[in-house]
PDB file of C-alpha atoms in Angstrom:
ATOM      1  CA  MET K   1      59.363 108.946  77.058  1.00  0.00           C
ATOM      2  CA  ILE K   2      59.253 105.215  76.323  1.00  0.00           C
ATOM      3  CA  LYS K   3      59.908 104.895  72.628  1.00  0.00           C
ATOM      4  CA  GLY K   4      59.142 101.231  72.238  1.00  0.00           C
ATOM      5  CA  VAL K   5      58.797  97.943  74.103  1.00  0.00           C
ATOM      6  CA  GLN K   6      59.474  94.579  72.465  1.00  0.00           C
ATOM      7  CA  ILE K   7      59.108  91.055  73.811  1.00  0.00           C
ATOM      8  CA  THR K   8      61.065  88.525  71.753  1.00  0.00           C
ATOM      9  CA  GLN K   9      62.340  85.083  72.793  1.00  0.00           C
ATOM     10  CA  LYS K  10      61.319  85.831  76.359  1.00  0.00           C
ATOM     11  CA  ILE K  11      63.476  88.991  76.475  1.00  0.00           C
ATOM     12  CA  ILE K  12      61.981  92.366  77.245  1.00  0.00           C
ATOM     13  CA  LYS K  13      63.678  95.257  75.524  1.00  0.00           C
ATOM     14  CA  ALA K  14      62.671  98.869  76.138  1.00  0.00           C
ATOM     15  CA  GLU K  15      64.178 102.043  74.757  1.00  0.00           C
ATOM     16  CA  ILE K  16      63.737 105.043  77.019  1.00  0.00           C
ATOM     17  CA  THR K  17      64.672 108.597  76.092  1.00  0.00           C
ATOM     18  CA  SER K  18      64.896 111.748  78.169  1.00  0.00           C
ATOM     19  CA  GLY K  19      66.278 114.755  76.366  1.00  0.00           C
ATOM     20  CA  ALA K  20      69.544 113.676  74.754  1.00  0.00           C
ATOM     21  CA  ARG K  21      69.914 110.562  76.967  1.00  0.00           C
ATOM     22  CA  LYS K  22      68.778 107.126  75.856  1.00  0.00           C
ATOM     23  CA  THR K  23      68.676 103.904  77.895  1.00  0.00           C
ATOM     24  CA  VAL K  24      67.977 100.431  76.558  1.00  0.00           C
ATOM     25  CA  VAL K  25      66.923  97.814  79.115  1.00  0.00           C
ATOM     26  CA  SER K  26      66.788  94.062  78.408  1.00  0.00           C
ATOM     27  CA  VAL K  27      65.711  91.441  80.954  1.00  0.00           C
ATOM     28  CA  LYS K  28      65.556  87.645  80.589  1.00  0.00           C
ATOM     29  CA  SER K  29      65.061  85.108  83.347  1.00  0.00           C
ATOM     30  CA  GLY K  30      65.291  81.443  82.301  1.00  0.00           C
ATOM     31  CA  ASN K  31      62.226  80.470  80.297  1.00  0.00           C
ATOM     32  CA  ARG K  32      60.081  83.204  81.809  1.00  0.00           C
ATOM     33  CA  VAL K  33      60.151  86.938  81.783  1.00  0.00           C
ATOM     34  CA  LYS K  34      59.843  87.859  85.475  1.00  0.00           C
ATOM     35  CA  GLY K  35      59.674  91.627  85.191  1.00  0.00           C
ATOM     36  CA  TYR K  36      61.450  94.642  83.888  1.00  0.00           C
ATOM     37  CA  PHE K  37      62.986  97.867  85.085  1.00  0.00           C
ATOM     38  CA  VAL K  38      62.317 101.222  83.533  1.00  0.00           C
ATOM     39  CA  GLY K  39      64.499 104.215  84.312  1.00  0.00           C
ATOM     40  CA  VAL K  40      66.292 107.138  82.813  1.00  0.00           C
ATOM     41  CA  GLN K  41      70.063 107.515  82.863  1.00  0.00           C
ATOM     42  CA  GLY K  42      71.126 109.936  85.595  1.00  0.00           C
ATOM     43  CA  PRO K  43      74.027 112.366  85.442  1.00  0.00           C
ATOM     44  CA  ALA K  44      77.541 110.908  85.298  1.00  0.00           C
ATOM     45  CA  GLY K  45      79.279 110.384  88.638  1.00  0.00           C
ATOM     46  CA  ARG K  46      82.807 111.403  89.506  1.00  0.00           C
ATOM     47  CA  ASP K  47      85.790 109.408  88.275  1.00  0.00           C
ATOM     48  CA  GLY K  48      86.291 106.499  90.675  1.00  0.00           C
ATOM     49  CA  ALA K  49      89.893 105.918  89.612  1.00  0.00           C
ATOM     50  CA  ALA K  50      90.906 109.381  90.771  1.00  0.00           C
ATOM     51  CA  GLU K  51      90.564 108.728  94.497  1.00  0.00           C
ATOM     52  CA  ASN K  52      90.535 106.078  97.184  1.00  0.00           C
ATOM     53  CA  ARG K  53      86.996 105.263  98.375  1.00  0.00           C
ATOM     54  CA  PHE K  54      88.291 104.847 101.952  1.00  0.00           C
ATOM     55  CA  ASP K  55      89.574 108.408 102.306  1.00  0.00           C
ATOM     56  CA  PHE K  56      88.056 110.888 104.737  1.00  0.00           C
ATOM     57  CA  ARG K  57      88.035 114.560 103.759  1.00  0.00           C
ATOM     58  CA  ALA K  58      87.773 117.132 106.523  1.00  0.00           C
ATOM     59  CA  VAL K  59      89.086 120.495 107.668  1.00  0.00           C
ATOM     60  CA  ALA K  60      92.084 120.508 110.037  1.00  0.00           C
ATOM     61  CA  GLN K  61      91.505 121.924 113.544  1.00  0.00           C
ATOM     62  CA  SER K  62      95.188 122.986 113.651  1.00  0.00           C
ATOM     63  CA  ASN K  63      98.275 122.475 111.471  1.00  0.00           C
ATOM     64  CA  LEU K  64      98.713 118.700 111.039  1.00  0.00           C
ATOM     65  CA  SER K  65     101.807 116.866 109.872  1.00  0.00           C
ATOM     66  CA  GLY K  66     101.571 114.278 107.143  1.00  0.00           C
ATOM     67  CA  HIS K  67     101.421 110.571 107.913  1.00  0.00           C
ATOM     68  CA  ARG K  68      99.905 110.909 111.371  1.00  0.00           C
ATOM     69  CA  ALA K  69      96.824 109.204 112.807  1.00  0.00           C
ATOM     70  CA  VAL K  70      93.828 111.514 113.186  1.00  0.00           C
ATOM     71  CA  ARG K  71      90.307 111.505 114.521  1.00  0.00           C
ATOM     72  CA  LEU K  72      87.265 113.659 113.825  1.00  0.00           C
ATOM     73  CA  ASN K  73      86.476 115.924 116.779  1.00  0.00           C
ATOM     74  CA  ALA K  74      83.004 117.138 117.860  1.00  0.00           C
ATOM     75  CA  ASP K  75      83.155 119.885 115.203  1.00  0.00           C
ATOM     76  CA  GLY K  76      83.878 117.315 112.458  1.00  0.00           C
ATOM     77  CA  LYS K  77      87.473 118.530 112.077  1.00  0.00           C
ATOM     78  CA  PHE K  78      90.661 116.476 111.980  1.00  0.00           C
ATOM     79  CA  GLU K  79      92.925 116.496 115.018  1.00  0.00           C
ATOM     80  CA  TYR K  80      95.699 114.141 116.104  1.00  0.00           C
ATOM     81  CA  ALA K  81      94.504 110.844 117.575  1.00  0.00           C
ATOM     82  CA  ALA K  82      95.631 110.072 121.123  1.00  0.00           C
ATOM     83  CA  LEU K  83      95.769 107.020 123.356  1.00  0.00           C
ATOM     84  CA  THR K  84      92.927 108.277 125.556  1.00  0.00           C
ATOM     85  CA  VAL K  85      89.475 106.766 125.941  1.00  0.00           C
ATOM     86  CA  ASP K  86      87.801 109.740 124.230  1.00  0.00           C
ATOM     87  CA  SER K  87      90.147 109.588 121.207  1.00  0.00           C
ATOM     88  CA  VAL K  88      91.366 106.055 120.587  1.00  0.00           C
ATOM     89  CA  PHE K  89      87.906 104.792 119.626  1.00  0.00           C
ATOM     90  CA  GLU K  90      87.450 107.670 117.159  1.00  0.00           C
ATOM     91  CA  THR K  91      90.686 107.240 115.195  1.00  0.00           C
ATOM     92  CA  CYS K  92      89.561 107.378 111.566  1.00  0.00           C
ATOM     93  CA  GLY K  93      92.686 107.369 109.417  1.00  0.00           C
ATOM     94  CA  ILE K  94      96.234 108.455 108.633  1.00  0.00           C
ATOM     95  CA  THR K  95      96.867 111.748 106.871  1.00  0.00           C
ATOM     96  CA  VAL K  96      98.273 111.285 103.381  1.00  0.00           C
ATOM     97  CA  GLY K  97     100.027 114.668 103.560  1.00  0.00           C
ATOM     98  CA  ALA K  98     100.326 117.741 105.776  1.00  0.00           C
ATOM     99  CA  ILE K  99      97.167 119.815 106.298  1.00  0.00           C
ATOM    100  CA  SER K 100      97.199 123.500 107.234  1.00  0.00           C
ATOM    101  CA  GLN K 101      94.803 124.802 109.862  1.00  0.00           C
ATOM    102  CA  ASN K 102      91.290 125.410 108.480  1.00  0.00           C
ATOM    103  CA  GLN K 103      92.202 123.728 105.164  1.00  0.00           C
ATOM    104  CA  THR K 104      90.640 120.522 103.837  1.00  0.00           C
ATOM    105  CA  GLY K 105      92.850 117.442 103.794  1.00  0.00           C
ATOM    106  CA  VAL K 106      92.683 113.682 103.389  1.00  0.00           C
ATOM    107  CA  ALA K 107      93.097 110.812 105.848  1.00  0.00           C
ATOM    108  CA  ARG K 108      93.127 107.223 104.596  1.00  0.00           C
ATOM    109  CA  SER K 109      91.205 104.684 106.665  1.00  0.00           C
ATOM    110  CA  VAL K 110      91.952 101.644 104.476  1.00  0.00           C
ATOM    111  CA  GLY K 111      94.551 101.257 101.760  1.00  0.00           C
ATOM    112  CA  VAL K 112      98.203 101.764 100.942  1.00  0.00           C
ATOM    113  CA  ILE K 113     100.289 104.835 101.751  1.00  0.00           C
ATOM    114  CA  ASP K 114     103.772 105.048 100.245  1.00  0.00           C
ATOM    115  CA  GLU K 115     106.366 107.430 101.707  1.00  0.00           C
ATOM    116  CA  GLY K 116     109.960 107.308 100.478  1.00  0.00           C
ATOM    117  CA  SER K 117     111.446 108.598 103.753  1.00  0.00           C
ATOM    118  CA  TRP K 118     110.052 105.726 105.857  1.00  0.00           C
ATOM    119  CA  ALA K 119     112.185 102.792 107.018  1.00  0.00           C
ATOM    120  CA  TRP K 120     109.640 100.359 108.497  1.00  0.00           C
ATOM    121  CA  GLN K 121     110.252  96.733 109.352  1.00  0.00           C
ATOM    122  CA  THR K 122     107.537  94.421 108.056  1.00  0.00           C
ATOM    123  CA  GLY K 123     104.839  94.079 110.728  1.00  0.00           C
ATOM    124  CA  ALA K 124     102.362  95.955 112.902  1.00  0.00           C
ATOM    125  CA  ILE K 125     102.289  99.750 113.273  1.00  0.00           C
ATOM    126  CA  PHE K 126     100.677 101.279 116.357  1.00  0.00           C
ATOM    127  CA  LEU K 127      99.316 104.643 117.457  1.00  0.00           C
ATOM    128  CA  ALA K 128     101.561 106.638 119.830  1.00  0.00           C
ATOM    129  CA  ALA K 129     101.085 110.119 121.358  1.00  0.00           C
ATOM    130  CA  ASP K 130      99.932 112.968 119.088  1.00  0.00           C
ATOM    131  CA  GLY K 131      99.060 110.653 116.195  1.00  0.00           C
ATOM    132  CA  ILE K 132     102.636 109.452 115.761  1.00  0.00           C
ATOM    133  CA  LEU K 133     103.048 106.021 114.156  1.00  0.00           C
ATOM    134  CA  THR K 134     105.393 103.552 115.830  1.00  0.00           C
ATOM    135  CA  GLN K 135     106.321  99.884 115.731  1.00  0.00           C
ATOM    136  CA  THR K 136     106.859  99.842 119.499  1.00  0.00           C
ATOM    137  CA  PRO K 137     103.606  98.855 121.203  1.00  0.00           C
ATOM    138  CA  PRO K 138     102.578 100.962 124.199  1.00  0.00           C
ATOM    139  CA  THR K 139     102.849  99.417 127.662  1.00  0.00           C
ATOM    140  CA  SER K 140      99.928 101.279 129.263  1.00  0.00           C
ATOM    141  CA  GLY K 141      96.648 102.862 128.277  1.00  0.00           C
ATOM    142  CA  TYR K 142      95.417 101.508 124.952  1.00  0.00           C
ATOM    143  CA  LEU K 143      96.955  99.438 122.171  1.00  0.00           C
ATOM    144  CA  LEU K 144      95.717 100.437 118.725  1.00  0.00           C
ATOM    145  CA  GLU K 145      97.137  98.851 115.578  1.00  0.00           C
ATOM    146  CA  VAL K 146      96.532 101.337 112.751  1.00  0.00           C
ATOM    147  CA  ALA K 147      98.487  99.722 109.898  1.00  0.00           C
ATOM    148  CA  ARG K 148     100.928  97.033 108.783  1.00  0.00           C
ATOM    149  CA  ALA K 149     104.233  97.757 107.113  1.00  0.00           C
ATOM    150  CA  ILE K 150     104.349  95.804 103.850  1.00  0.00           C
ATOM    151  CA  SER K 151     107.765  97.153 102.872  1.00  0.00           C
ATOM    152  CA  ALA K 152     110.237  99.711 104.204  1.00  0.00           C
ATOM    153  CA  THR K 153     108.322 102.551 102.530  1.00  0.00           C
ATOM    154  CA  LYS K 154     104.728 101.252 102.257  1.00  0.00           C
ATOM    155  CA  ILE K 155     102.043 100.680 104.848  1.00  0.00           C
ATOM    156  CA  LEU K 156      98.622  99.107 104.527  1.00  0.00           C
ATOM    157  CA  VAL K 157      96.251 101.158 106.658  1.00  0.00           C
ATOM    158  CA  SER K 158      93.668  99.044 108.484  1.00  0.00           C
ATOM    159  CA  ILE K 159      92.605 100.400 111.865  1.00  0.00           C
ATOM    160  CA  LYS K 160      91.829  97.650 114.376  1.00  0.00           C
ATOM    161  CA  GLN K 161      89.761  97.722 117.565  1.00  0.00           C
ATOM    162  CA  PRO K 162      91.567  99.357 120.526  1.00  0.00           C
ATOM    163  CA  ILE K 163      92.639  97.084 123.382  1.00  0.00           C
ATOM    164  CA  LYS K 164      92.731  98.392 126.968  1.00  0.00           C
ATOM    165  CA  LEU K 165      96.038  97.434 128.551  1.00  0.00           C
ATOM    166  CA  LEU K 166      95.903  96.367 132.209  1.00  0.00           C
TER     167      LEU K 166
END
């Protein structure tokens, strides 16, 4: 229900109520009022600080180790990414932890992953067989940079376009 609409000094102000929710909308555009929006506050969303917006959530096809590159298969389940034509283009992220078969897990497609046991040299990180991360580029098949080491224990995930090696 619109409780009241006021126009003062070229500002529109409306108070809208729906049950216990109340929204106040004010719009001003230079010397002219160009229009106004009327709406009711929707339900609260989930806490954005609690998770990375570039994380994929999916069920694991089989047991997957943490910190490996994965792809989504035809069933929408995670499996290790490979350097084959049917996999390299579908690499979607790096697991942030181990995932048991038929359990839901997380793979990060963009953002930082920190792992205390790593000992990276600053620079590019590539996909190797079975989703393994390496700093040694492959010499045949496809080259896929999946991240950059920003310290010995931190990587910045950013999956690039695969390059066919000749």
